[in-house]
């Protein structure tokens, strides 16, 4: 545990709680936690499923067949990808759980994982827990926040067992460029490694086409899995519903590990998810609300001298630090002097230095006030 840093959200939550206890009016743009409630019909369905007599029994790690079939049907309908419900679908207790355990399942101590940087902190935390290392795949603004596989050394490529990316990307908001998943597939084929695409923002895209599944690319699919989370799509992050889908060997390995760690997803949640994935009229992410917040924040940030391009997807602004301070020094000063929480970019990897992340999960008036407060201390 000495090698594992305190999780960024845990540290922020503690600082926020301390300041609020002192009576400070903290505005948090720190945590990407959907603030609007889920569709009432969805909540009603969960309430119904909880009432069933067998709902409290032990589930299985593999999940009910009806759930795996619903995921498979959903993938066909939404992404044009066909999955074998018996061998290519595994329920997860959230994408976070799946990502962390995937590293333990795939990586030997001393091996290497190639991870998007900046990226979701568990991409690095999972390998650390597994006694493995991670090598960043820098997502740089000059490359449109896309990975550059030609920059990976042969030595690293040979040592790597796992590669993780996620698009629409947290924190940059970038969408995968056309052809990226095919390139990743060819790379994995050449170097014999497992690919993972984290699809947490599958349904949060503001412009252009809906985000594709990485599994729609046959080369990616041959070597990889995708992790689909319902947290951001249906504003249900606390329910902990996600799925690993794709390569059956990887799915079986992850399932075998999980049988030693958890006992599967609460049956009421499995059955609610089974129902949900078959519906077409349940409200998805509040895109119009997020887009309005995004546009307001981008305009106001430009006015205070922190220009930022509107992201194409996800629920964050990835904002260059407007002073010569480090990301951490700037974020700390914004917290101390303006009582606004922004996340320092280096919490998402070394390539995040020079940026801060602002989450769009608070109402417009508070967002505007937060930016005004930051403007006053610049
Ligand atoms: C929110 C988020 C997750 C976590 O999803 P859960 O299913 O709630 O665990 C995973 N990856 C990224 C990129 C995220 O932003």
Short mmCIF file of N, CA and C in Angstrom, two decimals, residues 245-345:
data_model
loop_
_atom_site.label_atom_id
_atom_site.label_comp_id
_atom_site.label_asym_id
_atom_site.label_seq_id
_atom_site.Cartn_x
_atom_site.Cartn_y
_atom_site.Cartn_z
N UNK A 245 -17.21 -6.86 -21.92
CA UNK A 245 -17.65 -7.62 -23.08
C UNK A 245 -16.50 -7.79 -24.05
N UNK A 246 -16.52 -8.90 -24.77
CA UNK A 246 -15.51 -9.09 -25.82
C UNK A 246 -14.77 -10.40 -25.66
N UNK A 247 -13.47 -10.37 -25.90
CA UNK A 247 -12.62 -11.57 -26.00
C UNK A 247 -12.91 -12.59 -24.89
N UNK A 248 -13.38 -13.81 -25.26
CA UNK A 248 -13.85 -14.78 -24.26
C UNK A 248 -12.77 -15.25 -23.28
N UNK A 249 -11.50 -15.31 -23.73
CA UNK A 249 -10.45 -15.75 -22.80
C UNK A 249 -10.22 -14.71 -21.71
N UNK A 250 -10.22 -13.45 -22.11
CA UNK A 250 -10.03 -12.38 -21.12
C UNK A 250 -11.23 -12.35 -20.16
N UNK A 251 -12.43 -12.50 -20.73
CA UNK A 251 -13.64 -12.50 -19.90
C UNK A 251 -13.58 -13.66 -18.89
N UNK A 252 -13.17 -14.84 -19.36
CA UNK A 252 -13.12 -16.01 -18.46
C UNK A 252 -12.08 -15.82 -17.35
N UNK A 253 -10.94 -15.22 -17.70
CA UNK A 253 -9.89 -14.97 -16.70
C UNK A 253 -10.37 -13.99 -15.64
N UNK A 254 -11.00 -12.92 -16.11
CA UNK A 254 -11.50 -11.91 -15.18
C UNK A 254 -12.60 -12.52 -14.29
N UNK A 255 -13.45 -13.33 -14.88
CA UNK A 255 -14.51 -13.96 -14.10
C UNK A 255 -13.92 -14.89 -13.03
N UNK A 256 -12.88 -15.65 -13.41
CA UNK A 256 -12.27 -16.57 -12.45
C UNK A 256 -11.68 -15.80 -11.26
N UNK A 257 -11.04 -14.67 -11.56
CA UNK A 257 -10.51 -13.84 -10.47
C UNK A 257 -11.65 -13.33 -9.58
N UNK A 258 -12.70 -12.85 -10.21
CA UNK A 258 -13.79 -12.24 -9.45
C UNK A 258 -14.52 -13.24 -8.55
N UNK A 259 -14.49 -14.52 -8.92
CA UNK A 259 -15.15 -15.51 -8.05
C UNK A 259 -14.45 -15.60 -6.69
N UNK A 260 -13.20 -15.13 -6.63
CA UNK A 260 -12.48 -15.13 -5.35
C UNK A 260 -12.69 -13.84 -4.57
N UNK A 261 -13.33 -12.85 -5.20
CA UNK A 261 -13.34 -11.50 -4.60
C UNK A 261 -14.75 -11.00 -4.28
N UNK A 262 -15.67 -11.14 -5.25
CA UNK A 262 -17.04 -10.70 -4.99
C UNK A 262 -17.98 -11.83 -5.36
N UNK A 263 -19.24 -11.66 -5.04
CA UNK A 263 -20.20 -12.73 -5.30
C UNK A 263 -21.27 -12.30 -6.29
N UNK A 264 -20.90 -11.36 -7.15
CA UNK A 264 -21.81 -10.98 -8.21
C UNK A 264 -22.67 -9.78 -7.88
N UNK A 265 -23.40 -9.33 -8.88
CA UNK A 265 -24.22 -8.13 -8.76
C UNK A 265 -25.56 -8.46 -8.11
N UNK A 266 -25.98 -7.64 -7.15
CA UNK A 266 -27.28 -7.74 -6.48
C UNK A 266 -28.36 -8.07 -7.53
N UNK A 267 -29.13 -9.14 -7.26
CA UNK A 267 -30.10 -9.60 -8.26
C UNK A 267 -31.10 -8.52 -8.68
N UNK A 268 -31.50 -7.67 -7.74
CA UNK A 268 -32.46 -6.62 -8.10
C UNK A 268 -31.83 -5.66 -9.13
N UNK A 269 -30.54 -5.43 -9.00
CA UNK A 269 -29.86 -4.57 -9.98
C UNK A 269 -29.71 -5.29 -11.31
N UNK A 270 -29.38 -6.58 -11.26
CA UNK A 270 -29.28 -7.34 -12.51
C UNK A 270 -30.59 -7.30 -13.28
N UNK A 271 -31.70 -7.49 -12.55
CA UNK A 271 -33.00 -7.56 -13.22
C UNK A 271 -33.44 -6.19 -13.70
N UNK A 272 -33.10 -5.16 -12.92
CA UNK A 272 -33.40 -3.80 -13.38
C UNK A 272 -32.61 -3.49 -14.65
N UNK A 273 -31.33 -3.89 -14.66
CA UNK A 273 -30.50 -3.64 -15.84
C UNK A 273 -31.02 -4.42 -17.05
N UNK A 274 -31.48 -5.65 -16.81
CA UNK A 274 -32.04 -6.48 -17.89
C UNK A 274 -33.23 -5.75 -18.53
N UNK A 275 -34.09 -5.24 -17.65
CA UNK A 275 -35.26 -4.49 -18.13
C UNK A 275 -34.82 -3.21 -18.86
N UNK A 276 -33.93 -2.47 -18.22
CA UNK A 276 -33.49 -1.17 -18.74
C UNK A 276 -32.91 -1.29 -20.15
N UNK A 277 -32.05 -2.28 -20.35
CA UNK A 277 -31.37 -2.41 -21.64
C UNK A 277 -32.33 -2.76 -22.77
N UNK A 278 -33.54 -3.21 -22.41
CA UNK A 278 -34.55 -3.51 -23.43
C UNK A 278 -35.49 -2.34 -23.69
N UNK A 279 -35.37 -1.26 -22.92
CA UNK A 279 -36.27 -0.11 -23.08
C UNK A 279 -35.70 0.87 -24.09
N UNK A 280 -36.58 1.64 -24.72
CA UNK A 280 -36.06 2.69 -25.61
C UNK A 280 -36.50 4.08 -25.14
N UNK A 281 -37.32 4.11 -24.08
CA UNK A 281 -37.86 5.42 -23.68
C UNK A 281 -37.41 5.85 -22.28
N UNK A 282 -36.32 5.26 -21.78
CA UNK A 282 -35.79 5.72 -20.50
C UNK A 282 -34.79 6.84 -20.77
N UNK A 283 -34.87 7.90 -19.97
CA UNK A 283 -34.02 9.06 -20.23
C UNK A 283 -32.55 8.68 -20.07
N UNK A 284 -31.77 9.01 -21.09
CA UNK A 284 -30.32 8.84 -21.02
C UNK A 284 -29.69 10.05 -20.37
N UNK A 285 -28.43 10.32 -20.68
CA UNK A 285 -27.77 11.45 -20.03
C UNK A 285 -28.45 12.78 -20.40
N UNK A 286 -28.51 13.72 -19.47
CA UNK A 286 -29.11 15.03 -19.78
C UNK A 286 -28.19 15.86 -20.66
N UNK A 287 -28.11 15.48 -21.94
CA UNK A 287 -27.13 16.09 -22.85
C UNK A 287 -27.35 17.59 -23.04
N UNK A 288 -28.63 17.99 -23.13
CA UNK A 288 -28.89 19.42 -23.35
C UNK A 288 -28.40 20.22 -22.14
N UNK A 289 -28.60 19.68 -20.96
CA UNK A 289 -28.15 20.36 -19.74
C UNK A 289 -26.63 20.43 -19.70
N UNK A 290 -25.97 19.31 -19.95
CA UNK A 290 -24.50 19.31 -19.95
C UNK A 290 -23.95 20.25 -21.03
N UNK A 291 -24.61 20.26 -22.20
CA UNK A 291 -24.11 21.10 -23.29
C UNK A 291 -24.25 22.58 -22.93
N UNK A 292 -25.39 22.94 -22.32
CA UNK A 292 -25.59 24.34 -21.93
C UNK A 292 -24.56 24.75 -20.87
N UNK A 293 -24.28 23.85 -19.94
CA UNK A 293 -23.25 24.16 -18.92
C UNK A 293 -21.88 24.29 -19.58
N UNK A 294 -21.60 23.38 -20.49
CA UNK A 294 -20.31 23.41 -21.20
C UNK A 294 -20.14 24.75 -21.91
N UNK A 295 -21.16 25.17 -22.65
CA UNK A 295 -21.05 26.39 -23.44
C UNK A 295 -20.94 27.62 -22.55
N UNK A 296 -21.75 27.64 -21.48
CA UNK A 296 -21.66 28.76 -20.55
C UNK A 296 -20.27 28.83 -19.92
N UNK A 297 -19.77 27.70 -19.47
CA UNK A 297 -18.47 27.69 -18.79
C UNK A 297 -17.35 28.09 -19.74
N UNK A 298 -17.41 27.60 -20.98
CA UNK A 298 -16.35 27.95 -21.94
C UNK A 298 -16.35 29.45 -22.20
N UNK A 299 -17.53 30.04 -22.37
CA UNK A 299 -17.62 31.49 -22.59
C UNK A 299 -17.07 32.25 -21.41
N UNK A 300 -17.52 31.89 -20.22
CA UNK A 300 -17.10 32.64 -19.02
C UNK A 300 -15.60 32.46 -18.75
N UNK A 301 -15.09 31.26 -18.99
CA UNK A 301 -13.66 31.03 -18.78
C UNK A 301 -12.84 31.88 -19.76
N UNK A 302 -13.31 32.01 -21.00
CA UNK A 302 -12.63 32.88 -21.97
C UNK A 302 -12.57 34.31 -21.46
N UNK A 303 -13.69 34.75 -20.85
CA UNK A 303 -13.77 36.13 -20.36
C UNK A 303 -12.80 36.42 -19.22
N UNK A 304 -12.46 35.38 -18.42
CA UNK A 304 -11.53 35.62 -17.31
C UNK A 304 -10.09 35.26 -17.68
N UNK A 305 -9.84 35.01 -18.95
CA UNK A 305 -8.47 34.73 -19.38
C UNK A 305 -8.06 33.28 -19.24
N UNK A 306 -9.04 32.37 -19.24
CA UNK A 306 -8.74 30.93 -19.23
C UNK A 306 -9.42 30.26 -20.42
N UNK A 307 -8.99 30.60 -21.64
CA UNK A 307 -9.69 30.06 -22.80
C UNK A 307 -9.58 28.55 -22.89
N UNK A 308 -10.67 27.90 -23.28
CA UNK A 308 -10.68 26.44 -23.42
C UNK A 308 -11.65 26.07 -24.55
N UNK A 309 -11.23 25.11 -25.37
CA UNK A 309 -12.10 24.66 -26.46
C UNK A 309 -13.19 23.77 -25.89
N UNK A 310 -14.44 23.90 -26.38
CA UNK A 310 -15.51 23.02 -25.88
C UNK A 310 -15.21 21.57 -26.22
N UNK A 311 -15.28 20.67 -25.24
CA UNK A 311 -14.99 19.26 -25.52
C UNK A 311 -16.09 18.63 -26.35
N UNK A 312 -15.72 17.61 -27.13
CA UNK A 312 -16.69 16.93 -27.99
C UNK A 312 -17.53 15.92 -27.21
N UNK A 313 -16.99 15.43 -26.07
CA UNK A 313 -17.74 14.44 -25.30
C UNK A 313 -17.38 14.49 -23.83
N UNK A 314 -17.98 13.59 -23.06
CA UNK A 314 -17.80 13.46 -21.60
C UNK A 314 -18.31 14.70 -20.86
N UNK A 315 -18.00 14.82 -19.59
CA UNK A 315 -18.66 15.85 -18.75
C UNK A 315 -17.65 16.73 -18.03
N UNK A 316 -16.55 17.05 -18.74
CA UNK A 316 -15.47 17.82 -18.11
C UNK A 316 -14.95 18.88 -19.07
N UNK A 317 -14.36 19.93 -18.47
CA UNK A 317 -13.53 20.85 -19.24
C UNK A 317 -12.09 20.59 -18.82
N UNK A 318 -11.21 20.57 -19.79
CA UNK A 318 -9.78 20.30 -19.56
C UNK A 318 -9.07 21.61 -19.87
N UNK A 319 -8.80 22.35 -18.80
CA UNK A 319 -8.48 23.77 -18.95
C UNK A 319 -6.99 24.03 -18.69
N UNK A 320 -6.29 24.64 -19.64
CA UNK A 320 -4.89 24.99 -19.39
C UNK A 320 -4.76 25.95 -18.19
N UNK A 321 -3.78 25.71 -17.35
CA UNK A 321 -3.52 26.59 -16.19
C UNK A 321 -3.08 27.95 -16.73
N UNK A 322 -3.74 29.03 -16.30
CA UNK A 322 -3.49 30.33 -16.92
C UNK A 322 -2.28 31.08 -16.36
N UNK A 323 -1.62 30.51 -15.35
CA UNK A 323 -0.47 31.19 -14.74
C UNK A 323 0.75 30.28 -14.92
N UNK A 324 1.89 30.66 -14.35
CA UNK A 324 3.04 29.76 -14.47
C UNK A 324 3.13 28.81 -13.27
N UNK A 325 2.07 28.72 -12.49
CA UNK A 325 2.03 27.75 -11.38
C UNK A 325 1.88 26.32 -11.92
N UNK A 326 2.27 25.34 -11.09
CA UNK A 326 1.97 23.95 -11.43
C UNK A 326 0.45 23.73 -11.30
N UNK A 327 -0.02 22.63 -11.89
CA UNK A 327 -1.45 22.29 -11.78
C UNK A 327 -1.89 22.23 -10.32
N UNK A 328 -1.04 21.59 -9.50
CA UNK A 328 -1.38 21.39 -8.09
C UNK A 328 -1.37 22.72 -7.34
N UNK A 329 -0.35 23.55 -7.58
CA UNK A 329 -0.28 24.85 -6.90
C UNK A 329 -1.48 25.71 -7.28
N UNK A 330 -1.84 25.69 -8.57
CA UNK A 330 -2.99 26.49 -9.01
C UNK A 330 -4.28 25.96 -8.38
N UNK A 331 -4.47 24.64 -8.40
CA UNK A 331 -5.70 24.06 -7.83
C UNK A 331 -5.78 24.35 -6.33
N UNK A 332 -4.65 24.25 -5.64
CA UNK A 332 -4.64 24.54 -4.20
C UNK A 332 -5.00 26.01 -3.93
N UNK A 333 -4.45 26.91 -4.76
CA UNK A 333 -4.71 28.33 -4.54
C UNK A 333 -6.18 28.64 -4.84
N UNK A 334 -6.73 28.03 -5.87
CA UNK A 334 -8.15 28.24 -6.20
C UNK A 334 -9.02 27.76 -5.03
N UNK A 335 -8.62 26.66 -4.40
CA UNK A 335 -9.38 26.15 -3.27
C UNK A 335 -9.24 27.08 -2.06
N UNK A 336 -8.02 27.47 -1.75
CA UNK A 336 -7.78 28.30 -0.56
C UNK A 336 -8.41 29.69 -0.71
N UNK A 337 -8.25 30.30 -1.89
CA UNK A 337 -8.64 31.71 -2.03
C UNK A 337 -10.05 31.89 -2.59
N UNK A 338 -10.54 30.92 -3.36
CA UNK A 338 -11.85 31.09 -4.00
C UNK A 338 -12.88 30.05 -3.53
N UNK A 339 -12.44 29.11 -2.70
CA UNK A 339 -13.31 28.02 -2.23
C UNK A 339 -13.97 27.28 -3.40
N UNK A 340 -13.20 27.11 -4.47
CA UNK A 340 -13.67 26.34 -5.63
C UNK A 340 -12.73 25.15 -5.79
N UNK A 341 -13.34 23.98 -5.99
CA UNK A 341 -12.53 22.77 -6.19
C UNK A 341 -12.40 22.50 -7.69
N UNK A 342 -11.14 22.50 -8.16
CA UNK A 342 -10.84 21.98 -9.50
C UNK A 342 -9.79 20.88 -9.28
N UNK A 343 -9.74 19.91 -10.18
CA UNK A 343 -8.78 18.82 -9.97
C UNK A 343 -7.49 19.13 -10.72
N UNK A 344 -6.35 19.00 -10.05
CA UNK A 344 -5.09 19.23 -10.76
C UNK A 344 -4.87 18.15 -11.83
N UNK A 345 -4.46 18.59 -13.01
CA UNK A 345 -4.35 17.68 -14.15
C UNK A 345 -3.40 16.52 -13.91
#
